[in-house]
Amino acid sequence: MQKANDASFDMVHDTQRIFRKLLDCMARPGKIERIAEEIATNQEIERFSKSLQGIAYTLIDREVNFHILAEHSEIITRSMEWKTYSKGSPINAADYLFINHPEEVDNISECIQQLKNGTLSDPHDSATVVLCVDEITVSKVPSSLKLTMRGPGIETSNVVYIKGLSSKWIEERNLATSEFPLGIDFILTTNCGEIMALPRTTLVESEGL
């Protein structure tokens, strides 16, 4: 499907490169990829992360809908609708939820509980949550959240450190994925363009902060 073209972001080639990197991250939970080159020319929309924009351009189209949790969400939603032909929706109907500052969300439990979690007959009818955090690294940084991941795509375990994410997000994510194959997928990104994924199949333990 052809999407409206941003004057500076290649909606074909840049989204193809981002999509391949997202697939690699989903197949290898905890692996950190970078999309800095692809998002470098994005035009800022009301302080909405360029990396969130790039991932949104890649994942949403007229076949799915989305919800934005950010300042100026109405302006951002209209821009995403125009550029992708997707439609903004209430959070409980969204296929994709984009969150610009997850540390500023007070009602994390309510947020996750409202999301589509799939059904036994159609487990993939569930939401994907894309969060922009401050930092994603394999080295410990001050005030970071340590995530230890195990499961498909991981030989033994992977460890990453996340700055700008409350452990409550992981607790609620784990509750939502406790009845596999039901669950939601997480994608984490940063303003600098790092990305990593936490598919529903991944067991995640968190500590720190």
C-alpha atoms as an extended CHARMM CRD file, in Angstrom:
* protein
*
       209  EXT
         1         1  MET       CA              0.0000000000        0.0000000000        0.0000000000  PROA      1               0.0000000000
         2         2  GLN       CA              1.3200000000        3.4380000000       -0.9160000000  PROA      2               0.0000000000
         3         3  LYS       CA              1.3900000000        5.9450000000        1.9110000000  PROA      3               0.0000000000
         4         4  ALA       CA              1.4980000000        9.7300000000        1.8150000000  PROA      4               0.0000000000
         5         5  ASN       CA              5.1610000000       10.6820000000        1.5130000000  PROA      5               0.0000000000
         6         6  ASP       CA              6.9520000000       12.8410000000        4.0720000000  PROA      6               0.0000000000
         7         7  ALA       CA              9.2540000000       15.2840000000        2.2860000000  PROA      7               0.0000000000
         8         8  SER       CA             12.2660000000       14.0380000000        4.2070000000  PROA      8               0.0000000000
         9         9  PHE       CA             11.4490000000       10.4570000000        5.2370000000  PROA      9               0.0000000000
        10        10  ASP       CA             11.3890000000        7.7270000000        2.5960000000  PROA      10              0.0000000000
        11        11  MET       CA              8.1280000000        5.9120000000        3.3120000000  PROA      11              0.0000000000
        12        12  VAL       CA              9.2440000000        2.9680000000        1.1780000000  PROA      12              0.0000000000
        13        13  HSD       CA             12.9460000000        2.3340000000        1.7020000000  PROA      13              0.0000000000
        14        14  ASP       CA             13.3260000000        3.6940000000        5.2490000000  PROA      14              0.0000000000
        15        15  THR       CA             10.2840000000        1.7740000000        6.4880000000  PROA      15              0.0000000000
        16        16  GLN       CA             11.5540000000       -1.4090000000        4.8180000000  PROA      16              0.0000000000
        17        17  ARG       CA             14.8850000000       -1.0990000000        6.6390000000  PROA      17              0.0000000000
        18        18  ILE       CA             13.1600000000       -0.3750000000        9.9550000000  PROA      18              0.0000000000
        19        19  PHE       CA             10.8030000000       -3.3230000000        9.4510000000  PROA      19              0.0000000000
        20        20  ARG       CA             13.6860000000       -5.7460000000        8.8760000000  PROA      20              0.0000000000
        21        21  LYS       CA             15.3720000000       -4.5290000000       12.0660000000  PROA      21              0.0000000000
        22        22  LEU       CA             12.1220000000       -4.8470000000       14.0390000000  PROA      22              0.0000000000
        23        23  LEU       CA             11.7080000000       -8.4190000000       12.7910000000  PROA      23              0.0000000000
        24        24  ASP       CA             15.2580000000       -9.2210000000       13.8940000000  PROA      24              0.0000000000
        25        25  CYS       CA             14.5580000000       -7.7570000000       17.3400000000  PROA      25              0.0000000000
        26        26  MET       CA             11.3300000000       -9.7750000000       17.6650000000  PROA      26              0.0000000000
        27        27  ALA       CA             13.1760000000      -12.9580000000       16.7070000000  PROA      27              0.0000000000
        28        28  ARG       CA             16.0380000000      -12.2160000000       19.1260000000  PROA      28              0.0000000000
        29        29  PRO       CA             14.5820000000      -10.6180000000       22.2740000000  PROA      29              0.0000000000
        30        30  GLY       CA             17.0750000000       -8.3510000000       23.9930000000  PROA      30              0.0000000000
        31        31  LYS       CA             19.0630000000       -7.6430000000       20.8430000000  PROA      31              0.0000000000
        32        32  ILE       CA             19.5630000000       -3.8990000000       20.3720000000  PROA      32              0.0000000000
        33        33  GLU       CA             19.2770000000       -2.5550000000       16.8330000000  PROA      33              0.0000000000
        34        34  ARG       CA             19.6410000000        1.0510000000       15.6850000000  PROA      34              0.0000000000
        35        35  ILE       CA             17.4500000000        3.0620000000       13.3240000000  PROA      35              0.0000000000
        36        36  ALA       CA             19.2030000000        6.4120000000       13.8130000000  PROA      36              0.0000000000
        37        37  GLU       CA             20.0770000000        6.7240000000       10.1260000000  PROA      37              0.0000000000
        38        38  GLU       CA             16.5290000000        5.9540000000        8.9810000000  PROA      38              0.0000000000
        39        39  ILE       CA             14.8560000000        8.4810000000       11.3140000000  PROA      39              0.0000000000
        40        40  ALA       CA             17.4520000000       11.2610000000       11.0570000000  PROA      40              0.0000000000
        41        41  THR       CA             15.4430000000       13.3300000000        8.5770000000  PROA      41              0.0000000000
        42        42  ASN       CA             12.0550000000       12.9650000000       10.2880000000  PROA      42              0.0000000000
        43        43  GLN       CA             10.3770000000       16.2740000000       10.9840000000  PROA      43              0.0000000000
        44        44  GLU       CA              9.5330000000       16.6580000000       14.6740000000  PROA      44              0.0000000000
        45        45  ILE       CA              5.8170000000       16.6390000000       15.4820000000  PROA      45              0.0000000000
        46        46  GLU       CA              5.0350000000       18.3770000000       18.7820000000  PROA      46              0.0000000000
        47        47  ARG       CA              8.0300000000       16.8000000000       20.5610000000  PROA      47              0.0000000000
        48        48  PHE       CA              6.8690000000       13.3140000000       19.5120000000  PROA      48              0.0000000000
        49        49  SER       CA              9.9670000000       11.1100000000       19.3150000000  PROA      49              0.0000000000
        50        50  LYS       CA             11.4210000000       10.7110000000       15.8150000000  PROA      50              0.0000000000
        51        51  SER       CA             11.9790000000        7.0230000000       16.5310000000  PROA      51              0.0000000000
        52        52  LEU       CA              8.3100000000        6.5550000000       17.4810000000  PROA      52              0.0000000000
        53        53  GLN       CA              7.3980000000        8.2970000000       14.2410000000  PROA      53              0.0000000000
        54        54  GLY       CA              9.6210000000        5.9780000000       12.2030000000  PROA      54              0.0000000000
        55        55  ILE       CA              8.1950000000        2.8690000000       13.8530000000  PROA      55              0.0000000000
        56        56  ALA       CA              4.6410000000        4.1780000000       13.4130000000  PROA      56              0.0000000000
        57        57  TYR       CA              5.2530000000        4.8760000000        9.7210000000  PROA      57              0.0000000000
        58        58  THR       CA              6.5300000000        1.3030000000        9.4360000000  PROA      58              0.0000000000
        59        59  LEU       CA              3.7890000000       -0.5630000000       11.3040000000  PROA      59              0.0000000000
        60        60  ILE       CA              0.5070000000        1.2470000000       10.7510000000  PROA      60              0.0000000000
        61        61  ASP       CA             -1.5980000000        1.5640000000        7.6040000000  PROA      61              0.0000000000
        62        62  ARG       CA             -5.2710000000        1.5250000000        6.6350000000  PROA      62              0.0000000000
        63        63  GLU       CA             -5.6290000000       -2.0880000000        7.8430000000  PROA      63              0.0000000000
        64        64  VAL       CA             -4.9310000000       -1.2880000000       11.5210000000  PROA      64              0.0000000000
        65        65  ASN       CA             -5.5870000000        1.4610000000       14.0520000000  PROA      65              0.0000000000
        66        66  PHE       CA             -3.5620000000        3.1080000000       16.7910000000  PROA      66              0.0000000000
        67        67  HSD       CA             -3.6280000000        5.2190000000       19.9400000000  PROA      67              0.0000000000
        68        68  ILE       CA             -1.1660000000        7.9070000000       21.0420000000  PROA      68              0.0000000000
        69        69  LEU       CA             -0.2240000000        8.6140000000       24.6720000000  PROA      69              0.0000000000
        70        70  ALA       CA              1.7260000000       11.8630000000       24.5260000000  PROA      70              0.0000000000
        71        71  GLU       CA              1.3620000000       15.5940000000       24.9060000000  PROA      71              0.0000000000
        72        72  HSD       CA             -0.5500000000       17.0740000000       21.9620000000  PROA      72              0.0000000000
        73        73  SER       CA             -1.8630000000       13.6050000000       21.1320000000  PROA      73              0.0000000000
        74        74  GLU       CA             -4.6420000000       15.0020000000       18.9370000000  PROA      74              0.0000000000
        75        75  ILE       CA             -2.1920000000       16.8370000000       16.6700000000  PROA      75              0.0000000000
        76        76  ILE       CA              0.1040000000       13.8100000000       16.4880000000  PROA      76              0.0000000000
        77        77  THR       CA             -2.8230000000       11.5080000000       15.7390000000  PROA      77              0.0000000000
        78        78  ARG       CA             -3.9950000000       13.6930000000       12.8520000000  PROA      78              0.0000000000
        79        79  SER       CA             -0.4800000000       13.7640000000       11.4120000000  PROA      79              0.0000000000
        80        80  MET       CA             -0.1380000000        9.9750000000       11.6660000000  PROA      80              0.0000000000
        81        81  GLU       CA             -3.5380000000        9.4940000000       10.0520000000  PROA      81              0.0000000000
        82        82  TRP       CA             -2.6280000000       11.7230000000        7.1330000000  PROA      82              0.0000000000
        83        83  LYS       CA              0.7440000000       10.1160000000        6.5180000000  PROA      83              0.0000000000
        84        84  THR       CA             -0.2260000000        6.4640000000        7.0040000000  PROA      84              0.0000000000
        85        85  TYR       CA             -3.9700000000        6.2890000000        6.1820000000  PROA      85              0.0000000000
        86        86  SER       CA             -4.4390000000        4.5120000000        9.5030000000  PROA      86              0.0000000000
        87        87  LYS       CA             -7.0300000000        5.6640000000       12.0260000000  PROA      87              0.0000000000
        88        88  GLY       CA             -6.6520000000        6.7540000000       15.6060000000  PROA      88              0.0000000000
        89        89  SER       CA             -8.8800000000        4.8100000000       18.0010000000  PROA      89              0.0000000000
        90        90  PRO       CA             -9.7190000000        4.4920000000       21.7010000000  PROA      90              0.0000000000
        91        91  ILE       CA             -7.0130000000        2.6740000000       23.6140000000  PROA      91              0.0000000000
        92        92  ASN       CA             -9.1500000000       -0.4640000000       24.0910000000  PROA      92              0.0000000000
        93        93  ALA       CA             -9.5110000000       -0.9080000000       20.3180000000  PROA      93              0.0000000000
        94        94  ALA       CA             -5.9680000000       -0.0110000000       19.2850000000  PROA      94              0.0000000000
        95        95  ASP       CA             -3.7110000000       -2.4380000000       17.4490000000  PROA      95              0.0000000000
        96        96  TYR       CA             -0.7260000000       -0.2510000000       18.3140000000  PROA      96              0.0000000000
        97        97  LEU       CA             -0.1600000000        2.0110000000       21.3110000000  PROA      97              0.0000000000
        98        98  PHE       CA              2.6230000000        4.6130000000       21.0540000000  PROA      98              0.0000000000
        99        99  ILE       CA              3.8420000000        6.1480000000       24.3120000000  PROA      99              0.0000000000
       100       100  ASN       CA              6.2360000000        9.0830000000       24.2080000000  PROA      100             0.0000000000
       101       101  HSD       CA              7.1230000000        9.3590000000       27.9200000000  PROA      101             0.0000000000
       102       102  PRO       CA              6.1830000000        6.1600000000       29.7760000000  PROA      102             0.0000000000
       103       103  GLU       CA              7.6370000000        7.4620000000       33.0470000000  PROA      103             0.0000000000
       104       104  GLU       CA              4.9260000000       10.1490000000       33.0380000000  PROA      104             0.0000000000
       105       105  VAL       CA              2.0320000000        7.6680000000       32.7960000000  PROA      105             0.0000000000
       106       106  ASP       CA              0.3720000000        7.3850000000       36.2220000000  PROA      106             0.0000000000
       107       107  ASN       CA             -2.2370000000        4.7040000000       35.5020000000  PROA      107             0.0000000000
       108       108  ILE       CA             -0.0060000000        1.9600000000       34.1030000000  PROA      108             0.0000000000
       109       109  SER       CA             -2.2070000000       -0.9010000000       35.3230000000  PROA      109             0.0000000000
       110       110  GLU       CA             -5.3260000000        0.6330000000       33.8100000000  PROA      110             0.0000000000
       111       111  CYS       CA             -3.4780000000        1.3600000000       30.5890000000  PROA      111             0.0000000000
       112       112  ILE       CA             -2.3160000000       -2.2410000000       30.0830000000  PROA      112             0.0000000000
       113       113  GLN       CA             -5.5970000000       -3.7660000000       31.2320000000  PROA      113             0.0000000000
       114       114  GLN       CA             -7.5190000000       -1.7960000000       28.6130000000  PROA      114             0.0000000000
       115       115  LEU       CA             -5.4400000000       -3.1430000000       25.7300000000  PROA      115             0.0000000000
       116       116  LYS       CA             -6.5410000000       -5.9340000000       23.4250000000  PROA      116             0.0000000000
       117       117  ASN       CA             -5.0350000000       -9.1750000000       24.7300000000  PROA      117             0.0000000000
       118       118  GLY       CA             -6.1810000000      -11.5820000000       22.0120000000  PROA      118             0.0000000000
       119       119  THR       CA             -8.4810000000      -14.5750000000       22.3390000000  PROA      119             0.0000000000
       120       120  LEU       CA             -7.8060000000      -18.3070000000       22.3780000000  PROA      120             0.0000000000
       121       121  SER       CA             -9.2550000000      -18.6010000000       18.8790000000  PROA      121             0.0000000000
       122       122  ASP       CA             -7.3970000000      -15.5180000000       17.6170000000  PROA      122             0.0000000000
       123       123  PRO       CA             -4.4490000000      -14.7760000000       19.9240000000  PROA      123             0.0000000000
       124       124  HSD       CA             -2.8810000000      -12.3630000000       17.4440000000  PROA      124             0.0000000000
       125       125  ASP       CA             -5.8230000000       -9.9810000000       17.7920000000  PROA      125             0.0000000000
       126       126  SER       CA             -3.8640000000       -8.1470000000       20.4490000000  PROA      126             0.0000000000
       127       127  ALA       CA             -2.0180000000       -4.8850000000       20.8880000000  PROA      127             0.0000000000
       128       128  THR       CA              1.6190000000       -3.9750000000       20.4390000000  PROA      128             0.0000000000
       129       129  VAL       CA              2.9720000000       -1.3150000000       22.7930000000  PROA      129             0.0000000000
       130       130  VAL       CA              5.7890000000        0.9390000000       21.5590000000  PROA      130             0.0000000000
       131       131  LEU       CA              7.4880000000        2.9520000000       24.2970000000  PROA      131             0.0000000000
       132       132  CYS       CA             10.1500000000        5.6310000000       23.9670000000  PROA      132             0.0000000000
       133       133  VAL       CA             12.5710000000        5.3690000000       26.9030000000  PROA      133             0.0000000000
       134       134  ASP       CA             15.6840000000        7.3740000000       27.7730000000  PROA      134             0.0000000000
       135       135  GLU       CA             18.3230000000        4.7160000000       27.2210000000  PROA      135             0.0000000000
       136       136  ILE       CA             18.7450000000        1.0570000000       26.2250000000  PROA      136             0.0000000000
       137       137  THR       CA             22.1500000000       -0.4910000000       26.9060000000  PROA      137             0.0000000000
       138       138  VAL       CA             23.8800000000       -3.7590000000       27.7740000000  PROA      138             0.0000000000
       139       139  SER       CA             25.9540000000       -1.9130000000       30.3990000000  PROA      139             0.0000000000
       140       140  LYS       CA             24.5310000000       -0.8500000000       33.7290000000  PROA      140             0.0000000000
       141       141  VAL       CA             23.7710000000        2.8670000000       34.0000000000  PROA      141             0.0000000000
       142       142  PRO       CA             22.5970000000        4.8350000000       37.0680000000  PROA      142             0.0000000000
       143       143  SER       CA             18.8650000000        4.6650000000       37.8540000000  PROA      143             0.0000000000
       144       144  SER       CA             18.3200000000        1.9520000000       35.2700000000  PROA      144             0.0000000000
       145       145  LEU       CA             15.9770000000       -1.0160000000       35.2150000000  PROA      145             0.0000000000
       146       146  LYS       CA             17.6930000000       -4.3650000000       34.6810000000  PROA      146             0.0000000000
       147       147  LEU       CA             15.7710000000       -6.7720000000       32.4440000000  PROA      147             0.0000000000
       148       148  THR       CA             16.7270000000      -10.4430000000       32.2660000000  PROA      148             0.0000000000
       149       149  MET       CA             15.0920000000      -12.2810000000       29.3630000000  PROA      149             0.0000000000
       150       150  ARG       CA             14.6930000000      -15.9830000000       28.6340000000  PROA      150             0.0000000000
       151       151  GLY       CA             12.7370000000      -17.9380000000       26.0580000000  PROA      151             0.0000000000
       152       152  PRO       CA             12.5400000000      -18.5000000000       22.2890000000  PROA      152             0.0000000000
       153       153  GLY       CA             15.3050000000      -16.7800000000       20.3420000000  PROA      153             0.0000000000
       154       154  ILE       CA             17.5920000000      -16.6020000000       23.3990000000  PROA      154             0.0000000000
       155       155  GLU       CA             20.3280000000      -19.1940000000       23.9330000000  PROA      155             0.0000000000
       156       156  THR       CA             20.4220000000      -18.9160000000       27.7360000000  PROA      156             0.0000000000
       157       157  SER       CA             19.5160000000      -15.4110000000       28.8960000000  PROA      157             0.0000000000
       158       158  ASN       CA             19.9510000000      -11.8170000000       27.7560000000  PROA      158             0.0000000000
       159       159  VAL       CA             20.3610000000       -8.8110000000       30.0210000000  PROA      159             0.0000000000
       160       160  VAL       CA             19.7190000000       -5.1750000000       29.1150000000  PROA      160             0.0000000000
       161       161  TYR       CA             19.4240000000       -2.0060000000       31.1730000000  PROA      161             0.0000000000
       162       162  ILE       CA             16.6120000000        0.4660000000       30.5410000000  PROA      162             0.0000000000
       163       163  LYS       CA             16.5510000000        4.0560000000       31.7440000000  PROA      163             0.0000000000
       164       164  GLY       CA             13.2460000000        5.9090000000       31.7660000000  PROA      164             0.0000000000
       165       165  LEU       CA             10.9600000000        2.9220000000       32.3430000000  PROA      165             0.0000000000
       166       166  SER       CA              9.1990000000        1.9700000000       35.5640000000  PROA      166             0.0000000000
       167       167  SER       CA              9.2980000000       -1.6780000000       36.6170000000  PROA      167             0.0000000000
       168       168  LYS       CA              5.4940000000       -1.4160000000       36.8180000000  PROA      168             0.0000000000
       169       169  TRP       CA              5.3560000000       -1.6000000000       33.0100000000  PROA      169             0.0000000000
       170       170  ILE       CA              7.1420000000       -4.9570000000       33.1220000000  PROA      170             0.0000000000
       171       171  GLU       CA              4.9880000000       -6.2370000000       35.9890000000  PROA      171             0.0000000000
       172       172  GLU       CA              1.8080000000       -5.4290000000       34.0840000000  PROA      172             0.0000000000
       173       173  ARG       CA              3.2520000000       -6.7740000000       30.8340000000  PROA      173             0.0000000000
       174       174  ASN       CA              4.0520000000      -10.0630000000       32.6000000000  PROA      174             0.0000000000
       175       175  LEU       CA              0.4940000000      -10.3070000000       33.9400000000  PROA      175             0.0000000000
       176       176  ALA       CA             -0.8960000000       -9.6890000000       30.4540000000  PROA      176             0.0000000000
       177       177  THR       CA              1.2680000000      -12.4730000000       28.9910000000  PROA      177             0.0000000000
       178       178  SER       CA              0.7090000000      -14.9860000000       31.7940000000  PROA      178             0.0000000000
       179       179  GLU       CA             -1.8940000000      -16.9900000000       29.8590000000  PROA      179             0.0000000000
       180       180  PHE       CA             -0.0390000000      -17.7610000000       26.6440000000  PROA      180             0.0000000000
       181       181  PRO       CA             -0.8730000000      -17.5380000000       23.7390000000  PROA      181             0.0000000000
       182       182  LEU       CA             -2.7230000000      -14.4570000000       24.9880000000  PROA      182             0.0000000000
       183       183  GLY       CA             -0.6160000000      -11.3730000000       25.5790000000  PROA      183             0.0000000000
       184       184  ILE       CA              0.8320000000       -8.1800000000       24.2030000000  PROA      184             0.0000000000
       185       185  ASP       CA              4.1560000000       -7.4210000000       22.5430000000  PROA      185             0.0000000000
       186       186  PHE       CA              6.4550000000       -4.5870000000       23.6290000000  PROA      186             0.0000000000
       187       187  ILE       CA              8.8630000000       -2.6070000000       21.4720000000  PROA      187             0.0000000000
       188       188  LEU       CA             11.2530000000       -0.2110000000       23.2290000000  PROA      188             0.0000000000
       189       189  THR       CA             13.0220000000        2.6350000000       21.4870000000  PROA      189             0.0000000000
       190       190  THR       CA             15.0040000000        5.7650000000       22.3460000000  PROA      190             0.0000000000
       191       191  ASN       CA             15.2550000000        9.2660000000       20.8990000000  PROA      191             0.0000000000
       192       192  CYS       CA             18.6570000000        8.2660000000       19.5350000000  PROA      192             0.0000000000
       193       193  GLY       CA             17.1600000000        5.3620000000       17.5920000000  PROA      193             0.0000000000
       194       194  GLU       CA             17.9810000000        2.2250000000       19.5890000000  PROA      194             0.0000000000
       195       195  ILE       CA             15.2600000000       -0.4150000000       19.4060000000  PROA      195             0.0000000000
       196       196  MET       CA             14.6250000000       -3.7600000000       21.1060000000  PROA      196             0.0000000000
       197       197  ALA       CA             11.6150000000       -6.0320000000       21.5000000000  PROA      197             0.0000000000
       198       198  LEU       CA              9.8850000000       -8.0400000000       24.2120000000  PROA      198             0.0000000000
       199       199  PRO       CA              7.5570000000      -10.4790000000       22.4380000000  PROA      199             0.0000000000
       200       200  ARG       CA              4.8210000000      -12.1330000000       24.4780000000  PROA      200             0.0000000000
       201       201  THR       CA              6.7860000000      -15.4100000000       24.3400000000  PROA      201             0.0000000000
       202       202  THR       CA              9.6830000000      -13.9150000000       26.3210000000  PROA      202             0.0000000000
       203       203  LEU       CA              9.9990000000      -14.4270000000       30.0710000000  PROA      203             0.0000000000
       204       204  VAL       CA             11.1690000000      -11.1560000000       31.6330000000  PROA      204             0.0000000000
       205       205  GLU       CA             12.4630000000      -10.4890000000       35.1340000000  PROA      205             0.0000000000
       206       206  SER       CA             13.0890000000       -6.9150000000       36.2360000000  PROA      206             0.0000000000
       207       207  GLU       CA             15.0950000000       -5.3690000000       39.0410000000  PROA      207             0.0000000000
       208       208  GLY       CA             16.6150000000       -2.0110000000       39.8470000000  PROA      208             0.0000000000
       209       209  LEU       CA             15.6090000000        1.6500000000       39.8760000000  PROA      209             0.0000000000
